[in-house]
PDB file of C-alpha atoms in Angstrom:
ATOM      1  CA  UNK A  21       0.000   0.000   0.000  1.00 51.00           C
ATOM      2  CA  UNK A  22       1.277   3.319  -1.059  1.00 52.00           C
ATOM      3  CA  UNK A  23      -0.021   6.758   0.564  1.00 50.00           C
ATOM      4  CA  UNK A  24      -0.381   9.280  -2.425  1.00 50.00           C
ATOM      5  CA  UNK A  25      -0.424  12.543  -1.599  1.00 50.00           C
ATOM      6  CA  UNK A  26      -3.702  13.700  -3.809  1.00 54.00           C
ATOM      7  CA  UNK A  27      -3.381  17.566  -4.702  1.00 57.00           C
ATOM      8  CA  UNK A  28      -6.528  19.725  -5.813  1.00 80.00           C
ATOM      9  CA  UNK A  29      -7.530  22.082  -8.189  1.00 91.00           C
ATOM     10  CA  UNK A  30      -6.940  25.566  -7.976  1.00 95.00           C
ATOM     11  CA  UNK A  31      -9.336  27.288  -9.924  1.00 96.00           C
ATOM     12  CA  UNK A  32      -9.218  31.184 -11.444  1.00 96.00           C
ATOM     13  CA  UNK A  33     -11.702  33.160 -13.502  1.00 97.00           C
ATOM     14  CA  UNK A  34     -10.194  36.453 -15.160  1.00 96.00           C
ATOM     15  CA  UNK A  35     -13.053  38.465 -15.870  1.00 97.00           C
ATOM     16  CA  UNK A  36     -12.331  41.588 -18.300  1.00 98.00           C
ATOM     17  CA  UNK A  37     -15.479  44.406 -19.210  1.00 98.00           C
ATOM     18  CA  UNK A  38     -15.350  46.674 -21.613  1.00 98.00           C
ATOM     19  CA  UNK A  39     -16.941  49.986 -21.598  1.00 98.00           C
ATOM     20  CA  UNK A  40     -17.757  49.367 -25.343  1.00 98.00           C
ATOM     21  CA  UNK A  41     -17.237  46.980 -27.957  1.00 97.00           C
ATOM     22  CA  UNK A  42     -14.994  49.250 -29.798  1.00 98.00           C
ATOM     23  CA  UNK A  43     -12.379  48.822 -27.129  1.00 98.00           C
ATOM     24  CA  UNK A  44     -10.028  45.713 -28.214  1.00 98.00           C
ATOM     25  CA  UNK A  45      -9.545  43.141 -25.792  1.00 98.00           C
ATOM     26  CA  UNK A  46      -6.300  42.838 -24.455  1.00 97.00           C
ATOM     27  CA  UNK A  47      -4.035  40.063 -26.302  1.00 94.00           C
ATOM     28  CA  UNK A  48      -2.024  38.057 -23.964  1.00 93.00           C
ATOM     29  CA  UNK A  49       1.506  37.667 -25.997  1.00 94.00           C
ATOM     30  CA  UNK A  50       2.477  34.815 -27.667  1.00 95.00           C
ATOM     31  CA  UNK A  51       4.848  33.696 -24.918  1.00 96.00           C
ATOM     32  CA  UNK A  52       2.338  33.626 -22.078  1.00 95.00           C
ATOM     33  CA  UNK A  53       0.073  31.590 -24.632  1.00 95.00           C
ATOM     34  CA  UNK A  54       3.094  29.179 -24.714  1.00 96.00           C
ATOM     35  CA  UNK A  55       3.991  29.346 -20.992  1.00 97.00           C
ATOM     36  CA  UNK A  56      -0.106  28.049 -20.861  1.00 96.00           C
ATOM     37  CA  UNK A  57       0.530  25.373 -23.605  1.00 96.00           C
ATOM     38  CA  UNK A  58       3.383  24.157 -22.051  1.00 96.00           C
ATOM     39  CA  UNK A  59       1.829  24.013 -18.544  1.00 97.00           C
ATOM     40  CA  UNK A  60      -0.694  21.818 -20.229  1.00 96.00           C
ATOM     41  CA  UNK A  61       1.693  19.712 -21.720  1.00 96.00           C
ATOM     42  CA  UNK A  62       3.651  18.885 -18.850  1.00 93.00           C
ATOM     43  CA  UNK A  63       2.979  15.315 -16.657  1.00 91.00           C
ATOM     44  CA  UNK A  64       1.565  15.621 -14.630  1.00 90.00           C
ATOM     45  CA  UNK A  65      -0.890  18.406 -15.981  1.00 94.00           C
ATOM     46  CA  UNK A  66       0.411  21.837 -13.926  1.00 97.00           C
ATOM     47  CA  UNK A  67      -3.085  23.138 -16.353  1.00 97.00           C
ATOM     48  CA  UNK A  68      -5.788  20.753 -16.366  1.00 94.00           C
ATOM     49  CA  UNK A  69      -8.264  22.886 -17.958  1.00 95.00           C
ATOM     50  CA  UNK A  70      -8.275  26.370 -19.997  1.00 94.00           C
ATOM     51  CA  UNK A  71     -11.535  28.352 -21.511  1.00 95.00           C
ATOM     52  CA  UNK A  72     -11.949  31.498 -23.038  1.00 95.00           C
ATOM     53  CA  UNK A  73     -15.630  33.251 -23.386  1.00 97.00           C
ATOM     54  CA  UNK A  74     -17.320  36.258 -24.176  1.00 97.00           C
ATOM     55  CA  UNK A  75     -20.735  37.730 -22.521  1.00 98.00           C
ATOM     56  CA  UNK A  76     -23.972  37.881 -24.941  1.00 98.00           C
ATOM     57  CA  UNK A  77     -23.379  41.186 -25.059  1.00 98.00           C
ATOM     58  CA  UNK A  78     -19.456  41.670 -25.712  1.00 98.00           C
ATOM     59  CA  UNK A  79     -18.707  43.480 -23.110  1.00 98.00           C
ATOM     60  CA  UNK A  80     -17.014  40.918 -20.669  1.00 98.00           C
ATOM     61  CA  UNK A  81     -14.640  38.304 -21.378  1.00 98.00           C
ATOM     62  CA  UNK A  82     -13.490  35.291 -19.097  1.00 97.00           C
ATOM     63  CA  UNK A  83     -10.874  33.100 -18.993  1.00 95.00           C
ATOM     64  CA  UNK A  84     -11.537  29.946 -16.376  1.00 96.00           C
ATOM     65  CA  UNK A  85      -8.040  28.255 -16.035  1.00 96.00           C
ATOM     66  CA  UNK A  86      -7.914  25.382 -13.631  1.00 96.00           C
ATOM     67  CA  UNK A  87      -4.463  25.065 -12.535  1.00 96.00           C
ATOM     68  CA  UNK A  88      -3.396  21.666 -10.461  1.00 95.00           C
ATOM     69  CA  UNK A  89      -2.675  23.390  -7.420  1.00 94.00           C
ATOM     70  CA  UNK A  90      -2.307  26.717  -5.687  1.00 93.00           C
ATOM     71  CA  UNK A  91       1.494  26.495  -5.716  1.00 94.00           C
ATOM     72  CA  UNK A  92       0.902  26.017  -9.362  1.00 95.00           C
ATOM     73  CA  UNK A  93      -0.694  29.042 -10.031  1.00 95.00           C
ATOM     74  CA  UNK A  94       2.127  30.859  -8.514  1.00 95.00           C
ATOM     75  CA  UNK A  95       4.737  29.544 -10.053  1.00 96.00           C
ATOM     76  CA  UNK A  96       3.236  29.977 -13.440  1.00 97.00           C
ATOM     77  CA  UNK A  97       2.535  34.484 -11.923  1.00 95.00           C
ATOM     78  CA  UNK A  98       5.777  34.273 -10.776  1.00 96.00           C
ATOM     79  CA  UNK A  99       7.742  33.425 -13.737  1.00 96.00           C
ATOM     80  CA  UNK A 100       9.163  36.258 -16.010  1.00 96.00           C
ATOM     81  CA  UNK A 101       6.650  35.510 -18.600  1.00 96.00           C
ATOM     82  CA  UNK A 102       3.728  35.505 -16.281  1.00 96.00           C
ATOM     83  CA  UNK A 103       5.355  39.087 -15.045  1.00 96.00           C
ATOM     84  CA  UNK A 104       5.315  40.361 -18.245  1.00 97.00           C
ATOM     85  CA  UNK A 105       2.739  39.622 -18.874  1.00 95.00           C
ATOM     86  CA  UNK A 106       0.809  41.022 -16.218  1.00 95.00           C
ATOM     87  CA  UNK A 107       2.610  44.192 -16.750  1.00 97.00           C
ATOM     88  CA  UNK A 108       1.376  44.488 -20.493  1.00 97.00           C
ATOM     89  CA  UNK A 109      -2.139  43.544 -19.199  1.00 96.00           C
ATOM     90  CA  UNK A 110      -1.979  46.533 -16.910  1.00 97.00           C
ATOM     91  CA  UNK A 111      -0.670  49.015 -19.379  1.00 98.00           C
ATOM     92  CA  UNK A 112      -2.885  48.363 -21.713  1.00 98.00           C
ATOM     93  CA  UNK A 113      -6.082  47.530 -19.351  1.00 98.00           C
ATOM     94  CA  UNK A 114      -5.924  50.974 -17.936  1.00 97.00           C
ATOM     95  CA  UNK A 115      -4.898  52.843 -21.519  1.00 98.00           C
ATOM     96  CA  UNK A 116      -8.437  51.464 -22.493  1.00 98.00           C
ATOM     97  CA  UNK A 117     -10.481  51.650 -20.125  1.00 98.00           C
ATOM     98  CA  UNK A 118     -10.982  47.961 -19.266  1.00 98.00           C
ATOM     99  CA  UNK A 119     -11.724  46.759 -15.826  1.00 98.00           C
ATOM    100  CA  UNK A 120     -10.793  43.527 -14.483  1.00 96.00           C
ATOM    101  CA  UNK A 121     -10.759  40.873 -11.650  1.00 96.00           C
ATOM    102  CA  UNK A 122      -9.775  37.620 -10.687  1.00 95.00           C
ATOM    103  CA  UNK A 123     -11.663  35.122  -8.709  1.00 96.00           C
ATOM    104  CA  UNK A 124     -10.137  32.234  -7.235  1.00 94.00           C
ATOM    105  CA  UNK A 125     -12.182  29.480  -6.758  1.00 93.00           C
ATOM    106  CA  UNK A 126     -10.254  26.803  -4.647  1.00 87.00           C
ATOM    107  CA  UNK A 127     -11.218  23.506  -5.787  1.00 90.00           C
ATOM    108  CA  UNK A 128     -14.122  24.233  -6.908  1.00 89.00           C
ATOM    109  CA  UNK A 129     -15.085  24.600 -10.966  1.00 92.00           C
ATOM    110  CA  UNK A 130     -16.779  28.195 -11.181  1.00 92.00           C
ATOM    111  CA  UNK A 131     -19.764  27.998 -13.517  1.00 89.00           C
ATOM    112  CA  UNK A 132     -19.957  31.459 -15.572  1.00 85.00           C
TER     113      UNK A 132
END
């Protein structure tokens, strides 16, 4: 009999609105989208599950990431992509007008 040590979820909503649908969304660069891809890639999974979605009415946009653990999540903020990245969302959030949050969930899946 082996013990495992059985880690859960960590789960994060980034909600963006717009105050029109004239305003771009802000385009995460190419190497946080890799960063992502390879966090999903990895075994085991450090991303078990990724979603991107738009409101009815355009104005909000979500991304529901479920990451396999809180220290997860960190490391994947804390890297110099993730900082970058973050930096360029802020820049360009507040250039625009676009207000955001981000919910964490713990283990359990948000429904939007």
């Amino acid at each position: 009999y082996i013990k495992r040590r059985i880690f859960m979820a960590h789960w994060v909503v980034v909600t963006y609105e717009r105050p029109n649908t004239g305003v771009a969304w802000f385009t995460p660069s190419s190497e946080i989208l890799d960063l992502a891809t390879e966090f999903q890639n990895t075994e085991p999974k450090k991303i078990t599950s990724y979603e991107k979605s738009e409101s009815a009415d355009g104005l909000k946009q979500y991304y529901k990431i479920a990451f396999k653990d809180n220290a997860t999540y960190t490391e994947f903020e804390n890297t110099s992509k993730g900082q970058n990245n973050i930096t360029a969302r802020v820049n360009y959030l507040n250039e625009n007008g676009i207000n955001y949050w981000i919910d964490h969930h713990g283990e359990t899946e948000p429904t939007l």
